[in-house]
Short mmCIF file of C-alpha atoms and ligand atoms in Angstrom, two decimals:
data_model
loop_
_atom_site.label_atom_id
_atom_site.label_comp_id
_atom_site.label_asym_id
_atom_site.label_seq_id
_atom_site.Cartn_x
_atom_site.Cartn_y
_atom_site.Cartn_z
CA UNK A 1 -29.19 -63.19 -35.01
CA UNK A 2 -32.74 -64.30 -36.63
CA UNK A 3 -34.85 -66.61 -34.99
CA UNK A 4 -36.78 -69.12 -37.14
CA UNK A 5 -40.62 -67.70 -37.55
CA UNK A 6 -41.64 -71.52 -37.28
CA UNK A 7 -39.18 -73.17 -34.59
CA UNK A 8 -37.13 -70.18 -33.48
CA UNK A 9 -34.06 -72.19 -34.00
CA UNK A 10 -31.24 -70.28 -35.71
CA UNK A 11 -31.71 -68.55 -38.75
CA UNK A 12 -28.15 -68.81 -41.25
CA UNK A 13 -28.12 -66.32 -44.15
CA UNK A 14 -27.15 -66.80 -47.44
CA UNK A 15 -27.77 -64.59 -49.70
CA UNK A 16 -27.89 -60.39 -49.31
CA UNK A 17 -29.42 -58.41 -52.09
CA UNK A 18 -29.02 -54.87 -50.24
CA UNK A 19 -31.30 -52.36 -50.08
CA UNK A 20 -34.82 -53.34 -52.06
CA UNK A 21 -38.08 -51.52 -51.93
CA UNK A 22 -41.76 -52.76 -51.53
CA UNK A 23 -41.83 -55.06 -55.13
CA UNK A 24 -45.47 -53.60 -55.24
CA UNK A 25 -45.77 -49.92 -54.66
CA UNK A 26 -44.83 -48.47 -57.68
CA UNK A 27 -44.71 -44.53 -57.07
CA UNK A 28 -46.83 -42.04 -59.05
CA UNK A 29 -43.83 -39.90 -61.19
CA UNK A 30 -42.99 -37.05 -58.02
CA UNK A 31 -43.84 -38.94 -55.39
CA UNK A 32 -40.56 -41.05 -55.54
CA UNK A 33 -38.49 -39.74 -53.21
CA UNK A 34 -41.17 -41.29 -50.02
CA UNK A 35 -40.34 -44.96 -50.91
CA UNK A 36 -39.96 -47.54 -48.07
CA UNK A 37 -36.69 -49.76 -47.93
CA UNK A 38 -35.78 -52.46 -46.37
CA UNK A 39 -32.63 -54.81 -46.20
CA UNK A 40 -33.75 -58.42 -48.41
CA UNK A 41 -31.73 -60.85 -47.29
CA UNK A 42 -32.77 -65.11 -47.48
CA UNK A 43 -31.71 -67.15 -44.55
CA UNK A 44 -32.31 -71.26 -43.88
CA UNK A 45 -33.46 -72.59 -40.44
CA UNK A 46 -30.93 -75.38 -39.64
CA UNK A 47 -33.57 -77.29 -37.85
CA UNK A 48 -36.61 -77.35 -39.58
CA UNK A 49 -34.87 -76.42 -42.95
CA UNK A 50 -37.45 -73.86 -43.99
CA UNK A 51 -35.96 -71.03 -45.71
CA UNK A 52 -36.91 -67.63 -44.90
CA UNK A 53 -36.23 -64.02 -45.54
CA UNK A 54 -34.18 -61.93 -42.42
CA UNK A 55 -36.17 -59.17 -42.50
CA UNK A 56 -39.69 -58.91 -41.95
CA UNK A 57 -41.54 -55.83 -43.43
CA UNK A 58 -45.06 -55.03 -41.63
CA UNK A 59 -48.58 -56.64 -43.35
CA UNK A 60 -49.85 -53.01 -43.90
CA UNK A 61 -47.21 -52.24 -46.19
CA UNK A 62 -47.37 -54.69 -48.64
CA UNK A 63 -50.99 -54.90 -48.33
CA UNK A 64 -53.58 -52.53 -48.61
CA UNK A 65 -56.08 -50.54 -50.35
CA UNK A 66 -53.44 -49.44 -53.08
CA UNK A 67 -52.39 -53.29 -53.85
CA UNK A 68 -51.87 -53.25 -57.82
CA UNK A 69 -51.84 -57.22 -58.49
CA UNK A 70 -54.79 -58.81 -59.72
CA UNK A 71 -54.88 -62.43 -60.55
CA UNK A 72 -57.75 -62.84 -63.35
CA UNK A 73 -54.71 -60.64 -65.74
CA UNK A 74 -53.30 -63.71 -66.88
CA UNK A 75 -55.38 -66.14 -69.36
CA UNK A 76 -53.62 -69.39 -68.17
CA UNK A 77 -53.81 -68.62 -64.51
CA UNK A 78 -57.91 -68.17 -65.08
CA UNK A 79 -57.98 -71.91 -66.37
CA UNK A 80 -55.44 -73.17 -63.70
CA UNK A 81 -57.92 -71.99 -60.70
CA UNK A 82 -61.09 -72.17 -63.07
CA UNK A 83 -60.08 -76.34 -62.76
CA UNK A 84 -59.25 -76.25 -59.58
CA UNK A 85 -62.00 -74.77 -58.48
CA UNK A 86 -64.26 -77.78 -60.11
CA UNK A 87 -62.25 -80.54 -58.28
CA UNK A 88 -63.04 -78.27 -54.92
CA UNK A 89 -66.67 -78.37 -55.50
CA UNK A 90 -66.33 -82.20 -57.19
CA UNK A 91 -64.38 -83.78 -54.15
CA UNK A 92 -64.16 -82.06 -50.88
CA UNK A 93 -66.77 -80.69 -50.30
CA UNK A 94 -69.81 -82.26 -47.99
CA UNK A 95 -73.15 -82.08 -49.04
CA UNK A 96 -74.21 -81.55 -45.53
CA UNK A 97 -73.34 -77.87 -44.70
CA UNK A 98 -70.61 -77.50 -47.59
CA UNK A 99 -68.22 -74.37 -46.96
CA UNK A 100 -65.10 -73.03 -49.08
CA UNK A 101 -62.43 -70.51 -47.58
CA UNK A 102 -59.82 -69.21 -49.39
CA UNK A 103 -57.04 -66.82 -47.88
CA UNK A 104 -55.96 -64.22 -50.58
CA UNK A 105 -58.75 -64.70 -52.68
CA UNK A 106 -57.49 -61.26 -54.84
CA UNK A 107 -60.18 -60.39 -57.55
CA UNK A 108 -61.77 -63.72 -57.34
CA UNK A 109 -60.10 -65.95 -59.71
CA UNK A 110 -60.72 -69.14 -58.21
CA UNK A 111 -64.03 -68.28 -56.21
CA UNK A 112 -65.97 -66.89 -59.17
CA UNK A 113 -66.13 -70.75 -60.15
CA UNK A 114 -67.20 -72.31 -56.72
CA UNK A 115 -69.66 -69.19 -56.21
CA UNK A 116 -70.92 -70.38 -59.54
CA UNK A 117 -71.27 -73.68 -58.55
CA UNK A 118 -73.22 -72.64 -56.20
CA UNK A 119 -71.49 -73.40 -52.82
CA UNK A 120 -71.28 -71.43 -50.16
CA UNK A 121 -67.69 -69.66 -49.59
CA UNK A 122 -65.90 -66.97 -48.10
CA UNK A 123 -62.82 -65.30 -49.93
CA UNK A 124 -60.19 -63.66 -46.79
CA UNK A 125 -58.03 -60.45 -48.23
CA UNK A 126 -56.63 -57.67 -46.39
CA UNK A 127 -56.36 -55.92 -49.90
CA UNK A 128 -59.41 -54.14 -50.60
CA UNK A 129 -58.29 -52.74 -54.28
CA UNK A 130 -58.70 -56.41 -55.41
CA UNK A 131 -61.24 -57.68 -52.99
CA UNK A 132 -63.40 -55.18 -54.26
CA UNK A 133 -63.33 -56.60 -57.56
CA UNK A 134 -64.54 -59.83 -56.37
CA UNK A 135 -67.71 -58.29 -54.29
CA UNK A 136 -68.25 -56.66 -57.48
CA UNK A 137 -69.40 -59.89 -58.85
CA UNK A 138 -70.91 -61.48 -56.39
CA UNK A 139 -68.32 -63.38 -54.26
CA UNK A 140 -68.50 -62.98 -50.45
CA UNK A 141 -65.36 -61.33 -49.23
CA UNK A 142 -64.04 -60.39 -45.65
CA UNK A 143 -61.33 -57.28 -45.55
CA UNK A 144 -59.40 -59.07 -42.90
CA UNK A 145 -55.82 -60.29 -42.63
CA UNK A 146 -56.61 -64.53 -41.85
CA UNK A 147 -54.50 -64.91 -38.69
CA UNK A 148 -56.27 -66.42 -35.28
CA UNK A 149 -58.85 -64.06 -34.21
CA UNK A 150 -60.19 -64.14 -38.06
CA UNK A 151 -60.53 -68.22 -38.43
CA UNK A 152 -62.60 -67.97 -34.83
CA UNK A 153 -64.89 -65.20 -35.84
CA UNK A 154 -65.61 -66.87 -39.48
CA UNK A 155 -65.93 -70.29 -37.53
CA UNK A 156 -68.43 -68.81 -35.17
CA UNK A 157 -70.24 -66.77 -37.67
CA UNK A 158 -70.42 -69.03 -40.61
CA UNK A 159 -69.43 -72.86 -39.56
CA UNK A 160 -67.35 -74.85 -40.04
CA UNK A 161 -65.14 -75.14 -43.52
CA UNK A 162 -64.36 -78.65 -45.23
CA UNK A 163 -61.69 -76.66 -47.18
CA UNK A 164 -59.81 -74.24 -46.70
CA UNK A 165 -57.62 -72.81 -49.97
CA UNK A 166 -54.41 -70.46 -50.78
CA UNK A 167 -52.20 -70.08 -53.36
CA UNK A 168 -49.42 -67.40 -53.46
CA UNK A 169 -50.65 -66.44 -50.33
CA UNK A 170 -49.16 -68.69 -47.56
CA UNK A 171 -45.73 -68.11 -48.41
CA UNK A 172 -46.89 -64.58 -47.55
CA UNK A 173 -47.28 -64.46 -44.13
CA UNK A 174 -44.70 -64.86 -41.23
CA UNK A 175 -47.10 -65.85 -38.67
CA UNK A 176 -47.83 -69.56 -39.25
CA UNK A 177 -48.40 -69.99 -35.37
CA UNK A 178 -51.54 -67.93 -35.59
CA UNK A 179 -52.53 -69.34 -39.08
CA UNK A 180 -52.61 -73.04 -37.80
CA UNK A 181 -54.19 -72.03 -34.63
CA UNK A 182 -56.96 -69.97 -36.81
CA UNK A 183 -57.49 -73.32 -39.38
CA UNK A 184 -57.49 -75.06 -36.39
CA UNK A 185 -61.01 -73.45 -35.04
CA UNK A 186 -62.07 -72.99 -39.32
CA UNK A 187 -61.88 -76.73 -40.13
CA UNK A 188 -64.13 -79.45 -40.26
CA UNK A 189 -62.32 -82.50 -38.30
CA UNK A 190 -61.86 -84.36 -41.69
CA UNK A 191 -61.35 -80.82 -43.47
CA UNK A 192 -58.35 -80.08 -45.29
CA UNK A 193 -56.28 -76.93 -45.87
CA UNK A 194 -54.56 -76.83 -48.92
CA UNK A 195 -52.04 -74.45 -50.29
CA UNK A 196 -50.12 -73.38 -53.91
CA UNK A 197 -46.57 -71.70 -53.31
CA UNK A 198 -43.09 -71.41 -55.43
CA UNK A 199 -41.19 -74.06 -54.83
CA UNK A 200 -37.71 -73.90 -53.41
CA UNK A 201 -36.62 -77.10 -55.29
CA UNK A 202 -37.60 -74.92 -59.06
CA UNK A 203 -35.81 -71.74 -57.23
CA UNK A 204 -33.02 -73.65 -57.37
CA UNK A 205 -32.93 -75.68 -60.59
CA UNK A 206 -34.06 -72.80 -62.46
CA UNK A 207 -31.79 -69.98 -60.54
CA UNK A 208 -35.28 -68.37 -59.93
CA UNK A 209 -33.83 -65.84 -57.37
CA UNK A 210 -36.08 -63.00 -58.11
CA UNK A 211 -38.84 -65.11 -56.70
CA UNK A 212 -37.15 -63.41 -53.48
CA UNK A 213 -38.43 -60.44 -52.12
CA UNK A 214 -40.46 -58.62 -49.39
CA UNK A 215 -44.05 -60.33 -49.73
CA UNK A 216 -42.62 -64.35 -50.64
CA UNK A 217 -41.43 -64.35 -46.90
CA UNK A 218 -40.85 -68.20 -47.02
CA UNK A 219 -39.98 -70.62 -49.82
CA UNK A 220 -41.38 -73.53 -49.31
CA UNK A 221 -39.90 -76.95 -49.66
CA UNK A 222 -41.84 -80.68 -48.70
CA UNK A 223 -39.55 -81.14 -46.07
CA UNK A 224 -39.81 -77.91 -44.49
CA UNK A 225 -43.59 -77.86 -44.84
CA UNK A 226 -43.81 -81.33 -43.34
CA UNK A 227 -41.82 -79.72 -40.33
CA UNK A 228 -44.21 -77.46 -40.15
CA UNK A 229 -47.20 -79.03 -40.29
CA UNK A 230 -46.03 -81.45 -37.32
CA UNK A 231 -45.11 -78.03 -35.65
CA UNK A 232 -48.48 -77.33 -35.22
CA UNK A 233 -50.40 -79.96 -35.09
CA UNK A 234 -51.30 -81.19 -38.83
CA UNK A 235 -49.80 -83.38 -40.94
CA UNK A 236 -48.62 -83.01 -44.67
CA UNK A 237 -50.68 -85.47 -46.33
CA UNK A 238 -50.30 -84.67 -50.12
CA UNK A 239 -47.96 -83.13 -52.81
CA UNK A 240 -48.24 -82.25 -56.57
CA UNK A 241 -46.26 -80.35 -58.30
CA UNK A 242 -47.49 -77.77 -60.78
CA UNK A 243 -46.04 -75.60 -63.72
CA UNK A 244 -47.61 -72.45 -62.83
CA UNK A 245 -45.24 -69.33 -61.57
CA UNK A 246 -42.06 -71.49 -62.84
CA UNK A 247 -42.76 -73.97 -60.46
CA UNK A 248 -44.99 -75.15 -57.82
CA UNK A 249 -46.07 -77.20 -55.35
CA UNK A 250 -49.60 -77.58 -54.03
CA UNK A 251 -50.05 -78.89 -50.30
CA UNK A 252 -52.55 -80.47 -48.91
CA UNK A 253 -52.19 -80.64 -45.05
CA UNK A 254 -55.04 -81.97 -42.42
CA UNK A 255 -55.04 -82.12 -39.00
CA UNK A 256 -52.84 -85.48 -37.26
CA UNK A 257 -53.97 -88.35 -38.14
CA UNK A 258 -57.09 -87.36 -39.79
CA UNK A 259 -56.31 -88.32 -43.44
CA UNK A 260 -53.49 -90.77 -45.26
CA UNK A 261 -50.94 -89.69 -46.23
CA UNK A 262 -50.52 -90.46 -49.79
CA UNK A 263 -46.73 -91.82 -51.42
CA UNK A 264 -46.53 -88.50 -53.23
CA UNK A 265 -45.10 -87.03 -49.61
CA UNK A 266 -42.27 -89.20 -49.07
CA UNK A 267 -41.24 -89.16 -52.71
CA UNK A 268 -40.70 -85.95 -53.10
CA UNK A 269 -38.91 -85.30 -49.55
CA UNK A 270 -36.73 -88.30 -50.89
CA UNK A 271 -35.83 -86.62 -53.84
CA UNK A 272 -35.04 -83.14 -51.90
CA UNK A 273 -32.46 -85.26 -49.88
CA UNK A 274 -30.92 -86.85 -52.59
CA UNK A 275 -30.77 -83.31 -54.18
CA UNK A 276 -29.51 -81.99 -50.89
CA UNK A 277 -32.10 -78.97 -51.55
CA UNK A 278 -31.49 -77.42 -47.68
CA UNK A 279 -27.38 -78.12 -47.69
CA UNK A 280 -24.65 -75.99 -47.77
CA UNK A 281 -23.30 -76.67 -51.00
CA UNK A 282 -26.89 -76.20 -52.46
CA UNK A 283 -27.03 -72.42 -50.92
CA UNK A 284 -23.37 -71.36 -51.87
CA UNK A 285 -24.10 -72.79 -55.02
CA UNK A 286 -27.54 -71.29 -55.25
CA UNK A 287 -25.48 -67.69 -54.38
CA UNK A 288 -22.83 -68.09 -56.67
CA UNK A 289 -25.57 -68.59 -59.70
CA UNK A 290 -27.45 -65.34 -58.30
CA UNK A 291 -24.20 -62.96 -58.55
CA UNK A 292 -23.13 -64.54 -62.34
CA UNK A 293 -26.74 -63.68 -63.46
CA UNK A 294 -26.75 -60.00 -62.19
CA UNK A 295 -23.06 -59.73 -64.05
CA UNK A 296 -24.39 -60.73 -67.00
CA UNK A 297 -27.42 -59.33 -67.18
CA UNK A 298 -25.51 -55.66 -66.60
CA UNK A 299 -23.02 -56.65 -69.10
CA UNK A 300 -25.35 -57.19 -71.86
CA UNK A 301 -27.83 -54.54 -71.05
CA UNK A 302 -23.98 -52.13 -70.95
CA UNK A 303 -23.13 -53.30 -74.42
CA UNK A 304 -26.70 -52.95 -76.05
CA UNK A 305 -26.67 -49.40 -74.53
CA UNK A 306 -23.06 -49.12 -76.55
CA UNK A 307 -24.77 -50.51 -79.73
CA UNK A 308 -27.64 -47.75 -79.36
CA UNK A 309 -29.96 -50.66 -79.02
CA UNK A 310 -33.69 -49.70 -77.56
CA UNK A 311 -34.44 -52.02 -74.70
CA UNK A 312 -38.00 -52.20 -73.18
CA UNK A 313 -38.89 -54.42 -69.86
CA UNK A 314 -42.20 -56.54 -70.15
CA UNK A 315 -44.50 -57.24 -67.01
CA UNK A 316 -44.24 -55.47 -63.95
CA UNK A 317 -44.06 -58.05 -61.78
CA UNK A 318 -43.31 -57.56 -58.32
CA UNK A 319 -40.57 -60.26 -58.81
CA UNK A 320 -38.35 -57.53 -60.93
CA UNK A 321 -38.22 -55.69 -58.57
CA UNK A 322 -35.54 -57.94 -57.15
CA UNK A 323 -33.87 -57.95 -60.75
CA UNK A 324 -33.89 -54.76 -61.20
CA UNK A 325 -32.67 -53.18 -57.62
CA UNK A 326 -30.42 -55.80 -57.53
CA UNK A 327 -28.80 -54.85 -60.79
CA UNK A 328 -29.77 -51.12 -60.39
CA UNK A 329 -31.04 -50.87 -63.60
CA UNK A 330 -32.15 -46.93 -65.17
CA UNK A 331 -33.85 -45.97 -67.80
CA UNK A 332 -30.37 -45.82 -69.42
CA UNK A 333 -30.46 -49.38 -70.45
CA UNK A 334 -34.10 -49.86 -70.01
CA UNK A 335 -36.44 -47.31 -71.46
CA UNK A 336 -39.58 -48.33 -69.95
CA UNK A 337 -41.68 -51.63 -68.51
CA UNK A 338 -44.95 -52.58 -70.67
CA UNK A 339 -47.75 -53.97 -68.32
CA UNK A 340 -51.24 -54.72 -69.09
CA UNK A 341 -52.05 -53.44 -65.61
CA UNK A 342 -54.09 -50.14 -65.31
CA UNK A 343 -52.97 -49.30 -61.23
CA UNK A 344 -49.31 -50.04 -62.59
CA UNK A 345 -49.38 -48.06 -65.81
CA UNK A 346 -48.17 -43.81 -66.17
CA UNK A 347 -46.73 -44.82 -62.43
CA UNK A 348 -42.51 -45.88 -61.93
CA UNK A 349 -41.28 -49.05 -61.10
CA UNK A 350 -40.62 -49.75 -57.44
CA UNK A 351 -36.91 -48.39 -56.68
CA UNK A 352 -35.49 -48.36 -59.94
CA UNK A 353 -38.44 -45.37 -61.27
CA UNK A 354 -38.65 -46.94 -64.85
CA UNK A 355 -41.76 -46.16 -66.56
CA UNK A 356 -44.84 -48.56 -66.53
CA UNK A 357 -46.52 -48.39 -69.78
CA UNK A 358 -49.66 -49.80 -71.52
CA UNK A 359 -49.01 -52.61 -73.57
CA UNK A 360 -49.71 -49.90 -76.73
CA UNK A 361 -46.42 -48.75 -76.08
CA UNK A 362 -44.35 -51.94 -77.10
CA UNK A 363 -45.52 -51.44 -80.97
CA UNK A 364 -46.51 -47.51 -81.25
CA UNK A 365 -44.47 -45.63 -82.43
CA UNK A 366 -42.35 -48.83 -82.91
CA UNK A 367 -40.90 -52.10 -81.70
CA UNK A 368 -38.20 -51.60 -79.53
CA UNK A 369 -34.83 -54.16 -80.15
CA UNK A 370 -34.92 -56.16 -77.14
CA UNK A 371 -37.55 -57.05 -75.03
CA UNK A 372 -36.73 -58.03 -71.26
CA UNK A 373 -39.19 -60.55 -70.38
CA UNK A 374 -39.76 -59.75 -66.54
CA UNK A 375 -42.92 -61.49 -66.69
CA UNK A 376 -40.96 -65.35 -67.43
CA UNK A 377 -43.47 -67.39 -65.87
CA UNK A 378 -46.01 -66.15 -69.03
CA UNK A 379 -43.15 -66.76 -71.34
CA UNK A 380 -45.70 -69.30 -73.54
CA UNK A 381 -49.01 -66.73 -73.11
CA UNK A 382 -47.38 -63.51 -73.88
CA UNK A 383 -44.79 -64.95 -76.87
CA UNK A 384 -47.98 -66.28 -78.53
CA UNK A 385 -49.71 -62.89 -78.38
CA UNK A 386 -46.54 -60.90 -79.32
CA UNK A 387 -45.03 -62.98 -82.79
CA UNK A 388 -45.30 -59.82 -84.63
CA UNK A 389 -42.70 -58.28 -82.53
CA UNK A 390 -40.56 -61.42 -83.47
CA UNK A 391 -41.68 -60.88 -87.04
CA UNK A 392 -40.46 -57.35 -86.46
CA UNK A 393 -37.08 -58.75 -86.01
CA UNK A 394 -37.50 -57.95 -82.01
CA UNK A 395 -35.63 -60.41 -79.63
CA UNK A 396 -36.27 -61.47 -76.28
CA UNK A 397 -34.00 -61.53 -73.02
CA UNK A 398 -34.48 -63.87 -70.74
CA UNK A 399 -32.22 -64.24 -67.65
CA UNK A 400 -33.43 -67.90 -65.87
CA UNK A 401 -31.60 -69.93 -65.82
CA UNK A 402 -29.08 -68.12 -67.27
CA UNK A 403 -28.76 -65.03 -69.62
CA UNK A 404 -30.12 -65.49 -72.93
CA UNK A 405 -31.22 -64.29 -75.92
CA UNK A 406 -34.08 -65.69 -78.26
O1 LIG B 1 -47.15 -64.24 -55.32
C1 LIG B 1 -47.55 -63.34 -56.01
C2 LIG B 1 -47.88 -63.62 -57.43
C3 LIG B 1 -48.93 -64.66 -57.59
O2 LIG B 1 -48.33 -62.47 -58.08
C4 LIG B 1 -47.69 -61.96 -55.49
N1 LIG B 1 -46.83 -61.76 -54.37
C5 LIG B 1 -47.52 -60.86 -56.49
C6 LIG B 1 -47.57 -61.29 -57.91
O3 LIG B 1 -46.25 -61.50 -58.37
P1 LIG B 1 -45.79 -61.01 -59.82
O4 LIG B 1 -46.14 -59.59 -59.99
O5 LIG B 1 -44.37 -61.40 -59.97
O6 LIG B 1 -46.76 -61.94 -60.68
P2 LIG B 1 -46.91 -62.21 -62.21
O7 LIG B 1 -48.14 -63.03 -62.41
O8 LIG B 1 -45.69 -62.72 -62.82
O9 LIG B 1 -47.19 -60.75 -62.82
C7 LIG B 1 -47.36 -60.58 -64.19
C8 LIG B 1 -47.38 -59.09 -64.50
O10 LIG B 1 -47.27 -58.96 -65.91
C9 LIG B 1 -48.68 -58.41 -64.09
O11 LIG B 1 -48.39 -57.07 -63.69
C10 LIG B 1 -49.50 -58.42 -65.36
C11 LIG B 1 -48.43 -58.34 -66.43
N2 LIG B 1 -48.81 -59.05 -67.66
C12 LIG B 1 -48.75 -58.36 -68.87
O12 LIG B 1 -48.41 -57.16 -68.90
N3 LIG B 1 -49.11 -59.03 -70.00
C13 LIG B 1 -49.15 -60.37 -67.60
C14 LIG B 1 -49.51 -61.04 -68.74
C15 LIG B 1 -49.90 -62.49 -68.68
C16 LIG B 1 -49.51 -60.33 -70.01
O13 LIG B 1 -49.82 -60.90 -71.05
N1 LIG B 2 -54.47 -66.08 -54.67
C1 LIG B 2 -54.11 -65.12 -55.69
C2 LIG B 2 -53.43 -63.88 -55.11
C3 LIG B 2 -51.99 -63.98 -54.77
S1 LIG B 2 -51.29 -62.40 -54.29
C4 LIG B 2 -53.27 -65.77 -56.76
O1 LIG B 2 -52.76 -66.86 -56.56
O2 LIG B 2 -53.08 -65.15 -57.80
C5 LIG B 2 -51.26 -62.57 -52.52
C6 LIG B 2 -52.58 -62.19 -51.89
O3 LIG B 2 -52.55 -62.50 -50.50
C7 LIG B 2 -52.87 -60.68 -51.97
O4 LIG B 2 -54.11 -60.48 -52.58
C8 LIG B 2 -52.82 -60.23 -50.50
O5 LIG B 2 -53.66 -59.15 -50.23
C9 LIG B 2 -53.22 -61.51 -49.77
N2 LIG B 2 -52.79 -61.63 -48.36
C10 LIG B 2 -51.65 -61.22 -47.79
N3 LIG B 2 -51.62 -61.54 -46.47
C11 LIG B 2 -52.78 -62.19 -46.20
C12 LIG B 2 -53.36 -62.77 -45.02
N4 LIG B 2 -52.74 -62.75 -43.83
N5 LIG B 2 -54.58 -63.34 -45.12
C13 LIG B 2 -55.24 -63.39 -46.30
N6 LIG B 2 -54.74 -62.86 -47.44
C14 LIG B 2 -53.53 -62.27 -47.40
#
């Protein structure tokens, strides 16, 4: 039986997709028989609704000196946290003693703005590959995993915070216990910690099941985030929902009582009712969807294999490596994976050991038939940059919400 990381009522499971390695350790070509593997499995808390993975797989895994995903890779992401950023530095921050935190602050993306700015900040990430990048230009980092100890000792050595910042990094960690207690001794009374994560109600509209595996640990919902809050002391005080990542929602939580809580909160945990997001029906549903989607998908890659067809995957993202274990894809069906990313490139895919290649290799010496577009949530960035290869006669597969071809 799991417990629930937030309540430790009863955790139900509802979905298995077997044995799945680290979505971000892709193995240099010989070293692919030391892979780590765990079981991914997704569970819901009947009490507090959150949904969760089963199994947990240790921080130091996931993230580390070797982490290959850098945030500033994708044009539209570096406008989404270049704005952001702004409305930080425009709205919550105090002229008296200002101070910015973000958790998972990667290679900078958002921080490069509010350093900028001017403001004082501190990014928090355990992964020095990336944080390095940031210190590079100027951003104050810490190497540190934010948990208790780590909001005390920045607290005590730098002040107070009026904000404190994540996104795609909350849903990362199991521990929210510590991570509340930590904001708790980081924030200003009136500060506010806010927070960017998939959201479970796009998961399921869109059938978005690879964003499942070992680092999303939760998928958050307004309801379940509200129970959490109140968990620990805070309250969930603001929503919006964002088109980033196919499909977000930003949180803005503050300690009880400390701010309003604005009409956007009830809305959308009305809405999540009405859709019965956290029932029964919703999860078997959800399930069903997953297993028609990995038929499919094997199905058509089988029959353009048949027809002699070259296939090619594009974007390495750790989110196919849920596709592609789950479907146990080969280079058989699909011959290689383009990625602008050089840690990721002349190194195998997690699990499945397709090749990572630079993006050269989608056009030299030749377009392949079919593209596989791993990399969904750039769909609009990285069709507008490829039309030749639809010129070409080149077609795209897409597999959310169902599988397509364009
Ligand atoms: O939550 C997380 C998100 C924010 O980033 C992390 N746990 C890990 C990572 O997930 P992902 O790998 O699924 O994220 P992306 O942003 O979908 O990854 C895109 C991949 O595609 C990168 O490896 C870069 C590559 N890419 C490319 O080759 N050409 C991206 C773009 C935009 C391109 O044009
Ligand atoms: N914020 C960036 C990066 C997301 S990737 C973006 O939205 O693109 C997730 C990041 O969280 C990684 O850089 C990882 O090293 C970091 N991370 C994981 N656990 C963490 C923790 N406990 N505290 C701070 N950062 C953490």
């Amino acid at each position: 039986m799991t417990s629930c990381r937030i309540c430790a009522s009863t955790v139900d499971e509802f979905y298995d997709f077997g044995r799945q390695p680290l979505s971000d350790a892709f193995p240099p070509v010989g070293s692919e028989g030391q892979e780590f593997f765990f079981r991914l499995a997704v569970g819901i808390c009947r009490s507090c609704l959150m949904v969760q993975l089963m199994e947990e797989v240790l921080r130091e895994h996931m993230f580390n000196e070797d982490y290959p995903y850098f945030s500033s890779g994708s044009t539209v992401m570096r406008a989404h946290f270049e704005a952001l950023a702004k409305r930080l530095v425009a709205k919550e921050v105090e002229t008296d003693s200002p101070f910015v935190v973000e958790l998972g602050s990667n290679d900078g993306v958002m921080l490069r703005t509010v350093a900028d700015a001017g403001v004082p900040h501190l990014g928090i990430e355990p992964s020095s590959s990336v944080g390095e990048v940031a210190r590079a230009q100027g951003i104050d980092v810490l190497t540190a995993f934010f948990e208790e100890e780590t909001g005390k000792q920045v607290a005590a050595e730098r002040g107070l915070a009026d904000v404190v910042f994540s996104a795609n990094t909350v849903c990362h960690i199991p521990y929210m216990d510590s991570i509340f207690a930590g904001l708790d001794a980081l924030l200003k009374p009136q500060g506010i910690f806010m927070f960017e994560d998939p959201y479970w109600g796009d998961i399921v509209e869109r059938a978005s099941f690879d964003q499942i595996y070992d680092e999303h640990y939760y998928l958050f919902s307004a309801t379940s985030v509200r129970n959490m809050a109140r968990q620990f002391g805070f309250d969930l005080v603001d929503v919006e929902r964002l088109p980033v990542h196919g499909g977000e929602v930003r949180y803005t939580v503050a300690r009880q009582g400390a701010r309003p809580v604005s009409d956007a909160v009830e809305a959308l945990i009305a809405e999540e009712t009405q859709r019965g997001l956290h029932e029964e029906a919703t999860l078997t549903g959800f399930a069903d969807r997953v297993t028609g989607i990995k038929n499919n998908l094997v199905t058509l890659l089988e029959r353009l294999r048949s027809e002699g067809k070259k296939v090619v995957g594009y974007g390495a993202t750790a989110k196919s490596a849920t596709v592609a274990n789950l479907c146990g894809l080969s280079t058989e069906v699909v011959e290689f994976v383009v990625d602008t990313t050089p840690a990721k490139q002349n190194r195998l895919t997690p699990g499945t050991h397709l090749p990572v290649r630079p993006p050269e290799a989608f056009s030299d010496p030749g377009y392949p038939d079919y593209a596989l577009l791993f990399a969904w949530n750039h769909a609009e960035e990285i069709t507008a940059k490829e039309t030749n290869f639809r010129e070409s006669g080149g077609r795209w597969i897409l597999y959310l919400p169902d599988v397509h071809v364009v």
